[in-house]
mmCIF file of C-alpha atoms and ligand atoms in Angstrom:
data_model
loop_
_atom_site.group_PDB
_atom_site.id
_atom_site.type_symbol
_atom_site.label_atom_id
_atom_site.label_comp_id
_atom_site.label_asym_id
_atom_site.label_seq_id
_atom_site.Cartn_x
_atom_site.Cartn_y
_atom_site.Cartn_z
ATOM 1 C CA UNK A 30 98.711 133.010 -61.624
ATOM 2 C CA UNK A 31 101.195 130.903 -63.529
ATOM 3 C CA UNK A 32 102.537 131.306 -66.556
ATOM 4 C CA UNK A 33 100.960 129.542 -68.831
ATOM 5 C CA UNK A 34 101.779 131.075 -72.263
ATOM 6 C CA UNK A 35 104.839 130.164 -74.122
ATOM 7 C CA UNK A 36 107.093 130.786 -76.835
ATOM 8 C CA UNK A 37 106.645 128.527 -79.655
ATOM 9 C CA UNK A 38 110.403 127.252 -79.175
ATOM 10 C CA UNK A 39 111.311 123.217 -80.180
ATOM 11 C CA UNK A 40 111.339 122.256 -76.263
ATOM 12 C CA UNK A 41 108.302 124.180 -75.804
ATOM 13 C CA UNK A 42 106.448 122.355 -78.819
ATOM 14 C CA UNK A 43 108.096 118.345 -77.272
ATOM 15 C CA UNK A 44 106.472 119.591 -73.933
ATOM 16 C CA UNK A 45 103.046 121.079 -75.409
ATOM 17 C CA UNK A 46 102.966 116.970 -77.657
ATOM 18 C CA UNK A 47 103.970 115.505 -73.761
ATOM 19 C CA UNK A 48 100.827 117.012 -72.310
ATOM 20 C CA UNK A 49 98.728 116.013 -74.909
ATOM 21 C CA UNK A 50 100.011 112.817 -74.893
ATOM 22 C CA UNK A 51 98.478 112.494 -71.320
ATOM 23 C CA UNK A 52 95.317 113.963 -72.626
ATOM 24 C CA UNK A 53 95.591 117.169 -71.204
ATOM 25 C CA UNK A 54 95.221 119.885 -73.553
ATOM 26 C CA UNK A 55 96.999 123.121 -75.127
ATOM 27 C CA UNK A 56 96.070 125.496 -77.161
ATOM 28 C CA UNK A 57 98.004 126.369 -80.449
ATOM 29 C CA UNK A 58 98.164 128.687 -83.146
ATOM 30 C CA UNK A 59 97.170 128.085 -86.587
ATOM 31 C CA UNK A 60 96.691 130.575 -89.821
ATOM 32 C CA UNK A 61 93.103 131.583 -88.951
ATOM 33 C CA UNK A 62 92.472 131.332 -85.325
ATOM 34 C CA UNK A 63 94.040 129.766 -82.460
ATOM 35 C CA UNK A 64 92.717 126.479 -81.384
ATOM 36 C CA UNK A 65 92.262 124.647 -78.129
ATOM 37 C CA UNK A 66 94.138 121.089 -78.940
ATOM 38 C CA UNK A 67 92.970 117.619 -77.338
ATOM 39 C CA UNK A 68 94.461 114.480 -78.771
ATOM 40 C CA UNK A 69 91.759 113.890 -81.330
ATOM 41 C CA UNK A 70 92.014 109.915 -80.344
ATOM 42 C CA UNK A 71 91.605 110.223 -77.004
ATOM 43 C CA UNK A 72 88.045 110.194 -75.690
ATOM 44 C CA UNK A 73 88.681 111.865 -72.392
ATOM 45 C CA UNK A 74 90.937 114.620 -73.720
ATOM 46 C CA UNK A 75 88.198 115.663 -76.090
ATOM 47 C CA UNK A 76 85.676 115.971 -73.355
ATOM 48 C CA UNK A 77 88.164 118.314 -71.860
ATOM 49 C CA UNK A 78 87.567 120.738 -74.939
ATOM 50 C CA UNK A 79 84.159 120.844 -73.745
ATOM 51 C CA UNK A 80 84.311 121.801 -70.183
ATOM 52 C CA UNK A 81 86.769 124.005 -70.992
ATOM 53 C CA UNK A 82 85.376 126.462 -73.235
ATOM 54 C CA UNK A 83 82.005 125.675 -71.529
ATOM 55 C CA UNK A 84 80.193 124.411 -74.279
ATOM 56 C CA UNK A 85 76.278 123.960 -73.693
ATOM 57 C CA UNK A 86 76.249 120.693 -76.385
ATOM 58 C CA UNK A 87 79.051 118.490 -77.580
ATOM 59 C CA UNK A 88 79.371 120.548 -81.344
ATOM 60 C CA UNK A 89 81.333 118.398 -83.880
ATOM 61 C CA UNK A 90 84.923 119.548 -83.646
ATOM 62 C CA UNK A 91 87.517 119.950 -86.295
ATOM 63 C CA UNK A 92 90.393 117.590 -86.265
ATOM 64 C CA UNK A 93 93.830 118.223 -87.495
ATOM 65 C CA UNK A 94 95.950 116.542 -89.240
ATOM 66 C CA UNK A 95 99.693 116.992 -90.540
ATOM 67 C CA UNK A 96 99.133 115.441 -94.409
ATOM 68 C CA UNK A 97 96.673 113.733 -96.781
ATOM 69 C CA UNK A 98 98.042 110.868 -95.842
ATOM 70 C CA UNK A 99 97.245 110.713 -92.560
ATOM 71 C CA UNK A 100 93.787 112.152 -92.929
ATOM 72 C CA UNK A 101 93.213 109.088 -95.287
ATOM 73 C CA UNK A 102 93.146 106.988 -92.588
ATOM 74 C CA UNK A 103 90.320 108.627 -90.740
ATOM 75 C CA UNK A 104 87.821 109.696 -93.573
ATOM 76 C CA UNK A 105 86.901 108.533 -97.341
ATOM 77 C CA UNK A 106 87.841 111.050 -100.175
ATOM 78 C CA UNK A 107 85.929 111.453 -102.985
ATOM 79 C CA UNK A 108 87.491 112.762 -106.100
ATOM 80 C CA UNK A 109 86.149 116.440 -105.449
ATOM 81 C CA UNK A 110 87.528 116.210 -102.023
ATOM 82 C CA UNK A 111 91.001 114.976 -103.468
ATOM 83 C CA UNK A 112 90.830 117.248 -105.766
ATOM 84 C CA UNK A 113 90.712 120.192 -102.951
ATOM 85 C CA UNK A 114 92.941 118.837 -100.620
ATOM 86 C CA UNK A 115 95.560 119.128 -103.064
ATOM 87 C CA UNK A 116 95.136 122.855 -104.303
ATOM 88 C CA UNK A 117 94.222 124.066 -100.603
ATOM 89 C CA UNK A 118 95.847 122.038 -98.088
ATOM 90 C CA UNK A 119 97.954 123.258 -96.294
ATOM 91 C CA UNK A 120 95.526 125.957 -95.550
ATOM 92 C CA UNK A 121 92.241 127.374 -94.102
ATOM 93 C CA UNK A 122 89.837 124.697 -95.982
ATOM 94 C CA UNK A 123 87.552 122.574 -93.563
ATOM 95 C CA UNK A 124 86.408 119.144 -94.923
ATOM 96 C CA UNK A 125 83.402 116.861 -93.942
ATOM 97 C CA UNK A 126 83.806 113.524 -95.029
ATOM 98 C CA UNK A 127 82.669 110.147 -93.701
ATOM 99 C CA UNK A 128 84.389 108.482 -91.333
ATOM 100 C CA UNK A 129 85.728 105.224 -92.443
ATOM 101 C CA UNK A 130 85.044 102.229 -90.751
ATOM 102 C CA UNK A 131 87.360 101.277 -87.666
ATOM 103 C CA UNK A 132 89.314 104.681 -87.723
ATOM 104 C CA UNK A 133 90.503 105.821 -84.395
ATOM 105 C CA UNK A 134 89.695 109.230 -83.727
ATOM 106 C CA UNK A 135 86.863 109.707 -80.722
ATOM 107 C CA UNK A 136 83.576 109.824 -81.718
ATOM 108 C CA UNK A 137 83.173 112.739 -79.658
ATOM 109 C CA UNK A 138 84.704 114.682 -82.614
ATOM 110 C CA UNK A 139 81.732 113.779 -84.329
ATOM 111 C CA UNK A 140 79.258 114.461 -82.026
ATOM 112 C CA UNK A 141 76.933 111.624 -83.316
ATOM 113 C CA UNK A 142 77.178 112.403 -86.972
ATOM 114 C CA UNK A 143 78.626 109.783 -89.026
ATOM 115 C CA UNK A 144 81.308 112.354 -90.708
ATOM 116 C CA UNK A 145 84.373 113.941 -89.533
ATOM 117 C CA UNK A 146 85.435 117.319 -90.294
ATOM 118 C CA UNK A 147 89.170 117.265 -91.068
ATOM 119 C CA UNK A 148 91.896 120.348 -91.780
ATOM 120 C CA UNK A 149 95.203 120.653 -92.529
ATOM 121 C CA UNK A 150 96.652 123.760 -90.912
ATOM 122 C CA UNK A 151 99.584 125.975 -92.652
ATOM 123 C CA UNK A 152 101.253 127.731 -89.262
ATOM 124 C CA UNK A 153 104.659 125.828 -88.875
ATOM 125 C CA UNK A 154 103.694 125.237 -84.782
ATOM 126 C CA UNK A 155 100.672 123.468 -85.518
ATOM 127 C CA UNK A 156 101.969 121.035 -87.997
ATOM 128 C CA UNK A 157 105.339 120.501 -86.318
ATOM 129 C CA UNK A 158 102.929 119.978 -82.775
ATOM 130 C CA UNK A 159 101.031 117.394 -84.524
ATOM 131 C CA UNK A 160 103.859 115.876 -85.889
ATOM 132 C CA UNK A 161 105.820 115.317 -82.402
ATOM 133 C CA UNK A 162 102.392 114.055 -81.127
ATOM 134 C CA UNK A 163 102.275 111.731 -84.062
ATOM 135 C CA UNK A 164 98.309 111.772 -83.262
ATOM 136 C CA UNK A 165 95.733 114.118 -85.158
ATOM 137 C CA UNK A 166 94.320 117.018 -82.934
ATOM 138 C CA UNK A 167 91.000 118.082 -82.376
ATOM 139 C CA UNK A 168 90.524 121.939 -82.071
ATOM 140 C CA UNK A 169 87.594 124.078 -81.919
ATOM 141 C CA UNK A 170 88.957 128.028 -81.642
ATOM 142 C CA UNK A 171 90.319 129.003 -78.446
ATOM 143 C CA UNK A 172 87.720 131.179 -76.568
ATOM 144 C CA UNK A 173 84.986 130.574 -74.243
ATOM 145 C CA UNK A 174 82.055 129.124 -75.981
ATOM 146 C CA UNK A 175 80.005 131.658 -77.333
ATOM 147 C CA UNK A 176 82.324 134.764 -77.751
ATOM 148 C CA UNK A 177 85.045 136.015 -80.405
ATOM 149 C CA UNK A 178 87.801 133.600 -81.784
ATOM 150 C CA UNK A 179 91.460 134.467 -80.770
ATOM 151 C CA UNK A 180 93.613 135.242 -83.191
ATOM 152 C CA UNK A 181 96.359 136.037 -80.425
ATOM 153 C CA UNK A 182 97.817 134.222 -77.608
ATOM 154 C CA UNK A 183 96.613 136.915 -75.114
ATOM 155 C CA UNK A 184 93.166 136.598 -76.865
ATOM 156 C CA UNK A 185 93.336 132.885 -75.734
ATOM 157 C CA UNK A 186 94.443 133.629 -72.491
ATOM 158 C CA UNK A 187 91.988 136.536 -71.547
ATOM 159 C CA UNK A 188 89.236 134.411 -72.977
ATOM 160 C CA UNK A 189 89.768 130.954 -71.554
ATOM 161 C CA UNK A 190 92.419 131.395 -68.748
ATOM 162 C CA UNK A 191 94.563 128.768 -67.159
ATOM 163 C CA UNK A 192 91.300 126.347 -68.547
ATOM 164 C CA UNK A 193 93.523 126.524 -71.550
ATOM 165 C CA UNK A 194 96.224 124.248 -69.576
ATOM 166 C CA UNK A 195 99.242 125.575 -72.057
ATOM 167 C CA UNK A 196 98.998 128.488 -74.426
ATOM 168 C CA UNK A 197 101.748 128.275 -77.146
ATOM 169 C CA UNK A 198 102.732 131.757 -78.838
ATOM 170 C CA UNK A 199 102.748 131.782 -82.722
ATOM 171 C CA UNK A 200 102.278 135.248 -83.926
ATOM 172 C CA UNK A 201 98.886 136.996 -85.059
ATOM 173 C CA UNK A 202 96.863 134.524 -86.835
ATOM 174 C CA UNK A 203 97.509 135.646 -90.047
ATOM 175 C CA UNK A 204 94.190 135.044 -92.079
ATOM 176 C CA UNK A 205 92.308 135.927 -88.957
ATOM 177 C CA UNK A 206 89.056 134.267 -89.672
ATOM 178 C CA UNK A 207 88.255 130.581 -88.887
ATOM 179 C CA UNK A 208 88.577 128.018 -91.721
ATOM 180 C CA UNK A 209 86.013 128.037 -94.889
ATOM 181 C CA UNK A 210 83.960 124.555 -93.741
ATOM 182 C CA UNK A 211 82.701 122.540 -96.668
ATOM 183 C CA UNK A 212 80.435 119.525 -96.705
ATOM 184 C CA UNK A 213 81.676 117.030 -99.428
ATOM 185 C CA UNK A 214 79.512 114.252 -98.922
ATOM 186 C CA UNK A 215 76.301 115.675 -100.181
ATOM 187 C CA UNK A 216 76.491 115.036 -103.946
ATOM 188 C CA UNK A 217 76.473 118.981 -104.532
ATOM 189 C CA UNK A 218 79.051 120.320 -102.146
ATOM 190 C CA UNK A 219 77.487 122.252 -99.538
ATOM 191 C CA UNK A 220 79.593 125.328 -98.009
ATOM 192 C CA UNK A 221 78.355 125.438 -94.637
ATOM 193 C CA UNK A 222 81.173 128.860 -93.132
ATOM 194 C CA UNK A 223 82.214 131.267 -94.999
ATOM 195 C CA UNK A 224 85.870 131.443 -95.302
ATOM 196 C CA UNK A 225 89.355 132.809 -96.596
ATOM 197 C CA UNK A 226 88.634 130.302 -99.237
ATOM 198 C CA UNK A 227 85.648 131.177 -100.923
ATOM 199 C CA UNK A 228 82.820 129.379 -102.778
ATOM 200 C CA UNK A 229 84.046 131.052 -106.165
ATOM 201 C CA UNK A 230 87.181 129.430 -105.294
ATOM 202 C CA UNK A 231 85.950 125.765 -104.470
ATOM 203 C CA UNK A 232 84.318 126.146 -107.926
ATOM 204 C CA UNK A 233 86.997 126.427 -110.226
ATOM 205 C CA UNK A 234 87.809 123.223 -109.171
ATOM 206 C CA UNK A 235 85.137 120.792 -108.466
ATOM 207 C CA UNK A 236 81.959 122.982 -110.215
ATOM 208 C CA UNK A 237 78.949 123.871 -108.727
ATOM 209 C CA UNK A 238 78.908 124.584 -104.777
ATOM 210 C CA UNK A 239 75.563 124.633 -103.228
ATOM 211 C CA UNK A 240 75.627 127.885 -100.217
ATOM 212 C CA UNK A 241 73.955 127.548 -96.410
ATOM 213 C CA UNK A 242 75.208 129.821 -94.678
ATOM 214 C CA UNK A 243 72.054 131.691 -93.433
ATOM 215 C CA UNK A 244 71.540 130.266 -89.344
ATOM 216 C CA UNK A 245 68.360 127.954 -89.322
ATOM 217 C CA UNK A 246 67.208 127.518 -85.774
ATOM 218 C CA UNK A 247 66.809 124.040 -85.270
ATOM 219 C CA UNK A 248 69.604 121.142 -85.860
ATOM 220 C CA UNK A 249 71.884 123.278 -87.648
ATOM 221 C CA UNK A 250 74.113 120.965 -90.197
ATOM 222 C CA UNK A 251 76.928 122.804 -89.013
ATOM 223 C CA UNK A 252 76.228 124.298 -85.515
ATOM 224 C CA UNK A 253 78.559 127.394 -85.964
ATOM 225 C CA UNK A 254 75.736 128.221 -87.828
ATOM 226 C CA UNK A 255 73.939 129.132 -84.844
ATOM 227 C CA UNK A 256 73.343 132.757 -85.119
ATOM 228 C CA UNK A 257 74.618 134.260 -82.145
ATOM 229 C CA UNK A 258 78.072 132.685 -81.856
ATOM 230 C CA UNK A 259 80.873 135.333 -82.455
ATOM 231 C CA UNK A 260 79.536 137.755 -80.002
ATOM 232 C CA UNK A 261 81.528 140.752 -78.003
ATOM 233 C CA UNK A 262 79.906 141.815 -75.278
ATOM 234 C CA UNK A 263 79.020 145.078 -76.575
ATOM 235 C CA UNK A 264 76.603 145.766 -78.947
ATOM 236 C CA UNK A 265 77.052 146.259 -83.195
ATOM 237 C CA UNK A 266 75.436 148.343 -85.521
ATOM 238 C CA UNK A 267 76.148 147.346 -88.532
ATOM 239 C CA UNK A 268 76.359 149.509 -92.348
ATOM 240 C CA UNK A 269 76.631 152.774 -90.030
ATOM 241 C CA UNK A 270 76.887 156.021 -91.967
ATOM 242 C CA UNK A 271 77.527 157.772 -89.251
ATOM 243 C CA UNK A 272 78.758 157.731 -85.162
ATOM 244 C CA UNK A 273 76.315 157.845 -82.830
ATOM 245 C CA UNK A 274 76.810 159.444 -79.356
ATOM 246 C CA UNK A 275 78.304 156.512 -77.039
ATOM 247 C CA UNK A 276 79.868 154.681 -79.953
ATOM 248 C CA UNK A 277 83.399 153.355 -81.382
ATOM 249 C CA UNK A 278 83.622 152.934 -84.898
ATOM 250 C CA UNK A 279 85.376 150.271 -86.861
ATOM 251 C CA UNK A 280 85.572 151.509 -90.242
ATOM 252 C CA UNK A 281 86.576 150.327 -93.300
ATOM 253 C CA UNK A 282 88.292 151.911 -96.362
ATOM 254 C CA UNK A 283 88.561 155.941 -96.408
ATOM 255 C CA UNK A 284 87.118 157.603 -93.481
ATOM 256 C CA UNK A 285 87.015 161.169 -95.218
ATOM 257 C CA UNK A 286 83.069 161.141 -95.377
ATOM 258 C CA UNK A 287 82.091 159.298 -91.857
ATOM 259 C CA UNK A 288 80.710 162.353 -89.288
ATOM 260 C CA UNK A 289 79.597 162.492 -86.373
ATOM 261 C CA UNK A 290 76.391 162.462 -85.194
ATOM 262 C CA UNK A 291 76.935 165.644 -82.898
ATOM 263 C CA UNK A 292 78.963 166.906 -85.546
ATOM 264 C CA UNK A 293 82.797 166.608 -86.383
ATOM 265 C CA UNK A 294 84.505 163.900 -88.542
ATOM 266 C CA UNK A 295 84.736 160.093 -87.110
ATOM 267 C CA UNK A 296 88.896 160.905 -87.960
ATOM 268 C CA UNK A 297 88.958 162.991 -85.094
ATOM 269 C CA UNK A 298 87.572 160.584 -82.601
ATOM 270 C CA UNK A 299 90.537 159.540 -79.769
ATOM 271 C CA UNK A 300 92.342 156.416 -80.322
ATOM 272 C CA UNK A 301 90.863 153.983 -78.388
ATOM 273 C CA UNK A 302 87.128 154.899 -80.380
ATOM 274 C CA UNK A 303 88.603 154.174 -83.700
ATOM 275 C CA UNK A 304 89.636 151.739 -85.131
ATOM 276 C CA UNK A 305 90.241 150.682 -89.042
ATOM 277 C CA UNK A 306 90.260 146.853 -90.825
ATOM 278 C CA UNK A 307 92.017 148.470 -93.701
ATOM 279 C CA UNK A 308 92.998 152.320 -94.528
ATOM 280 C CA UNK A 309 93.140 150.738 -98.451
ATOM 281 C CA UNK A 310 90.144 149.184 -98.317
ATOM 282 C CA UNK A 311 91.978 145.363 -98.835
ATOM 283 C CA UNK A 312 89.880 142.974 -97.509
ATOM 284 C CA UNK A 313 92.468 140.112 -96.456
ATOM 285 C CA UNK A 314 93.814 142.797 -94.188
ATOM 286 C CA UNK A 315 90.226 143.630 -92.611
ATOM 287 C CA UNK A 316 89.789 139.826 -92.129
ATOM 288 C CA UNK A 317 93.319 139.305 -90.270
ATOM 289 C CA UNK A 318 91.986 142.261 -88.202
ATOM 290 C CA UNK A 319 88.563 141.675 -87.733
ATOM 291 C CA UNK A 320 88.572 139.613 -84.491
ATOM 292 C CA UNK A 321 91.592 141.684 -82.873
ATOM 293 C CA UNK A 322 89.838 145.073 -83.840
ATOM 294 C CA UNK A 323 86.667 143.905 -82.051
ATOM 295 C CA UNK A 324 87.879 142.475 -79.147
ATOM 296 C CA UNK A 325 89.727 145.733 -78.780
ATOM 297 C CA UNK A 326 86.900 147.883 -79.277
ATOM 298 C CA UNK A 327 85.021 145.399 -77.141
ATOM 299 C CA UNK A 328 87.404 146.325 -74.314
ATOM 300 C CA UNK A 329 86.999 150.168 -74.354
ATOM 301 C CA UNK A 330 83.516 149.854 -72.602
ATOM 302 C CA UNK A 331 81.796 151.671 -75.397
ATOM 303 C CA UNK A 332 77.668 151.439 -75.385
ATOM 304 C CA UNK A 333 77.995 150.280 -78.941
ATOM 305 C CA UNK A 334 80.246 149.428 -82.085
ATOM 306 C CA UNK A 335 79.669 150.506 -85.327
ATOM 307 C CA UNK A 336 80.582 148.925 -87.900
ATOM 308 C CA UNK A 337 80.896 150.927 -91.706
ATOM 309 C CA UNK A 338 80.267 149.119 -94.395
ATOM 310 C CA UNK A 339 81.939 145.804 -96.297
ATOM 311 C CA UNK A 340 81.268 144.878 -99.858
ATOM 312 C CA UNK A 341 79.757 141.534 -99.622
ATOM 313 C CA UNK A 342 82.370 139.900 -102.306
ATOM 314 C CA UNK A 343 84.910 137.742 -102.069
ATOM 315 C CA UNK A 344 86.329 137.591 -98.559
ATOM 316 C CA UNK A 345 83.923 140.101 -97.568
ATOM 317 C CA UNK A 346 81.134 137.584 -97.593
ATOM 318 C CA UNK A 347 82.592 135.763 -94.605
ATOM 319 C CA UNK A 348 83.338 138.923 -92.662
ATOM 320 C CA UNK A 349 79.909 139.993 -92.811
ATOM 321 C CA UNK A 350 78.586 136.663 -91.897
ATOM 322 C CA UNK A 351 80.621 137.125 -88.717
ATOM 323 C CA UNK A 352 79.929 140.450 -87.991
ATOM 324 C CA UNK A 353 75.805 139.638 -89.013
ATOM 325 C CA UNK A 354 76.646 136.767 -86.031
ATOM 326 C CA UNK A 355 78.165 139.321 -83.806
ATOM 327 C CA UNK A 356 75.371 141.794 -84.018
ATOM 328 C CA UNK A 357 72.757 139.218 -83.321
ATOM 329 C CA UNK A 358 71.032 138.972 -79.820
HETATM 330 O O1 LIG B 430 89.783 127.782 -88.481
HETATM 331 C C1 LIG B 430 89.201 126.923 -87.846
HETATM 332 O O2 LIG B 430 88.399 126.137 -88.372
HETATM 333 C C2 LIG B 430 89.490 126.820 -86.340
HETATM 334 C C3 LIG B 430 90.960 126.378 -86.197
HETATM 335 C C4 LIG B 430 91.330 126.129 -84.767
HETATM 336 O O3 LIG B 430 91.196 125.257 -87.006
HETATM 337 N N1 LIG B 430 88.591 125.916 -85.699
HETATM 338 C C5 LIG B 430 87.285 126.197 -85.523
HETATM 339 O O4 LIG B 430 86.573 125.213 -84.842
HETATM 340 O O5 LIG B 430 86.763 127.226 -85.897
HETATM 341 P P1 LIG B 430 85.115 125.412 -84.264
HETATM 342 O O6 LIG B 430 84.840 124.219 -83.420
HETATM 343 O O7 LIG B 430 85.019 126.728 -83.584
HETATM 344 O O8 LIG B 430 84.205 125.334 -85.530
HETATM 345 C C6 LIG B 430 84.037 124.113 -86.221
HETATM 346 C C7 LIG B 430 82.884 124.212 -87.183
HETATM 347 C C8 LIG B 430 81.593 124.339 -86.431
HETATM 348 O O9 LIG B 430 80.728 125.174 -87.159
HETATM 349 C C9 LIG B 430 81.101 122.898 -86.421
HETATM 350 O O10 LIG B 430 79.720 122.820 -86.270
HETATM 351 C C10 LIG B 430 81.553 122.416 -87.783
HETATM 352 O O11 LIG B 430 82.811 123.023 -87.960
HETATM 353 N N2 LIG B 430 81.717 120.951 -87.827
HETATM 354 C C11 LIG B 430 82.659 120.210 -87.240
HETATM 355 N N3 LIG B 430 82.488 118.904 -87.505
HETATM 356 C C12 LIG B 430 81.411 118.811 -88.295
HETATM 357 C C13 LIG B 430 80.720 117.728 -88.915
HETATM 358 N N4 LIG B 430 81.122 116.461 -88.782
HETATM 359 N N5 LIG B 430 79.635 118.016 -89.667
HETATM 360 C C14 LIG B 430 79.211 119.302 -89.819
HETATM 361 N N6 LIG B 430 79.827 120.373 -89.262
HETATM 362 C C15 LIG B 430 80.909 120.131 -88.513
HETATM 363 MG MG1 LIG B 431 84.404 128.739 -82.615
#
């Protein structure tokens, strides 16, 4: 097959803005997971983000933008919204605002809904892509509907193929998890995915935050919410005190007291059945790992993953809310 992944060099960024300039798409890194880019103007090109990661519905997608500025234009900031975008922008903070009147990005994005979810993204490639584009981009993450974000180029490519049209390189997403998403135009902020950026921290600036992040089965607010979502193909167990015959274990923290079922220590197990988010227990580093550790594991053709035990605190509350996701269905 052709090539289709590429360094992250200047003529390789002026091509990846050419393409999308003709509404094709590319897919390109950003600080929590890579994302599969349309021109977020373009009505066509946004459809394409559908068929490509096979989608069953049009789900709202996130569109990008380079600065405040320009993200002005599309939605209507409320003070508490302001407020946010300047503490956490650039950075892994999702907004939903209302779309203003007459602004120009496809209603696709919004899938019916009169809002518009807009970001900001930190990694260099992104913002200097949607700066030689001079148009925002729309970008769900870049996998096939259903199945674990990328936080890797190869991720991208294993998952979606030459569907992704262009793959630009950027390094290992470094936060690793997709973008806290917050609702801002209910009058009590609603955080609707758990993020890098947690509710604690949306408080300190703009007060109370109001939490749904449990799935609900019909009309979702936010349809990531859907419970089965970030799914390997094998099986999780999750809070395991022990491996099972048949397993790989992802552990977390120290390892001394994890057996074996059949007896032994899980440190012993072969590379390949072991794998650990963080030796120190540090939970930024077990986020930045969490989606590359499973999709490894996911490779090995165990019968099942388990998974040891996260605190549920700070960034730990969104990696269990993806790894709750993952062991569903
Ligand atoms: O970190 C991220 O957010 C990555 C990178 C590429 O930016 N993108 C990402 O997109 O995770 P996606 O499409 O996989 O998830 C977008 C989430 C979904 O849960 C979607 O339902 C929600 O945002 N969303 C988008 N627009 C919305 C809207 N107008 N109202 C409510 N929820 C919305
Ligand atoms: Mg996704």
């Amino acid at each position: 097959m052709k090539n289709i992944v590429f360094d992250a060099t200047k003529g390789n960024i002026a091509q990846a803005a050419a393409r999308l300039a003709k509404g094709k798409l590319v897919a390109m890194p950003t600080e929590t997971v890579y994302g599969l880019g349309a021109d977020a103007t373009n009505d066509e090109a946004v459809a394409r983000i559908f068929v490509a990661k096979g989608r069953p519905q049009f789900n709202p997608l996130i569109v990008h933008f380079a600065d405040v500025e320009s993200a002005m234009q599309a939605v209507e900031f409320n003070v508490k919204a302001k407020k946010l975008a300047s503490i956490f922008w650039p950075g892994p903070l999702t907004m939903i605002l209302p779309r203003k009147k007459g602004a120009d990005i496809s209603l696709l994005c919004s899938a019916g809904l009169p809002t518009i979810a807009v970001r900001i993204p930190k990694h260099p490639v992104a913002v200097e892509l949607i700066k030689t584009l001079g148009k925002p981009i729309a970008a769900p993450s870049a996998n096939r509907s259903g199945s674990l974000s990328p936080t890797t180029s190869r991720h991208v490519f294993e998952s979606l193929g030459k569907n992704a049209g262009m793959i630009l390189a950027g390094g290992k997403s470094e936060v690793g998890l997709e973008s806290t998403v917050v609702d801002m135009t209910s009058r009590t902020p609603t955080l609707l995915r758990p993020g890098a950026i947690t509710a604690t921290d949306l408080e300190a600036h703009i007060g109370k935050v109001k939490v749904e992040i449990e799935a609900v089965d019909n009309n979702p607010k936010s349809p990531g919410q859907l419970l089965r979502h970030y799914a390997p193909n094998t099986p999780i167990r999750l809070n395991a005190v022990d491996v099972k015959k048949g397993e790989a274990l992802l552990g977390f923290g120290t390892l001394k007291f994890m057996g074996i079922e059949d007896g032994g220590f899980a440190e012993s197990l072969p590379e390949g059945q072991l794998l650990n988010l963080s030796a120190s227990g540090d939970l930024h580093e077990a986020a930045a790992n969490l989606f590359l550790m499973l999709h490894k594991l996911d490779e090995g053709g165990f019968e099942r993953i388990a998974v040891m035990d996260i605190p549920n605190e700070e960034l730990g509350v969104a990696i269990n809310d993806r790894l709750k996701r993952a062991a569903e269905g």
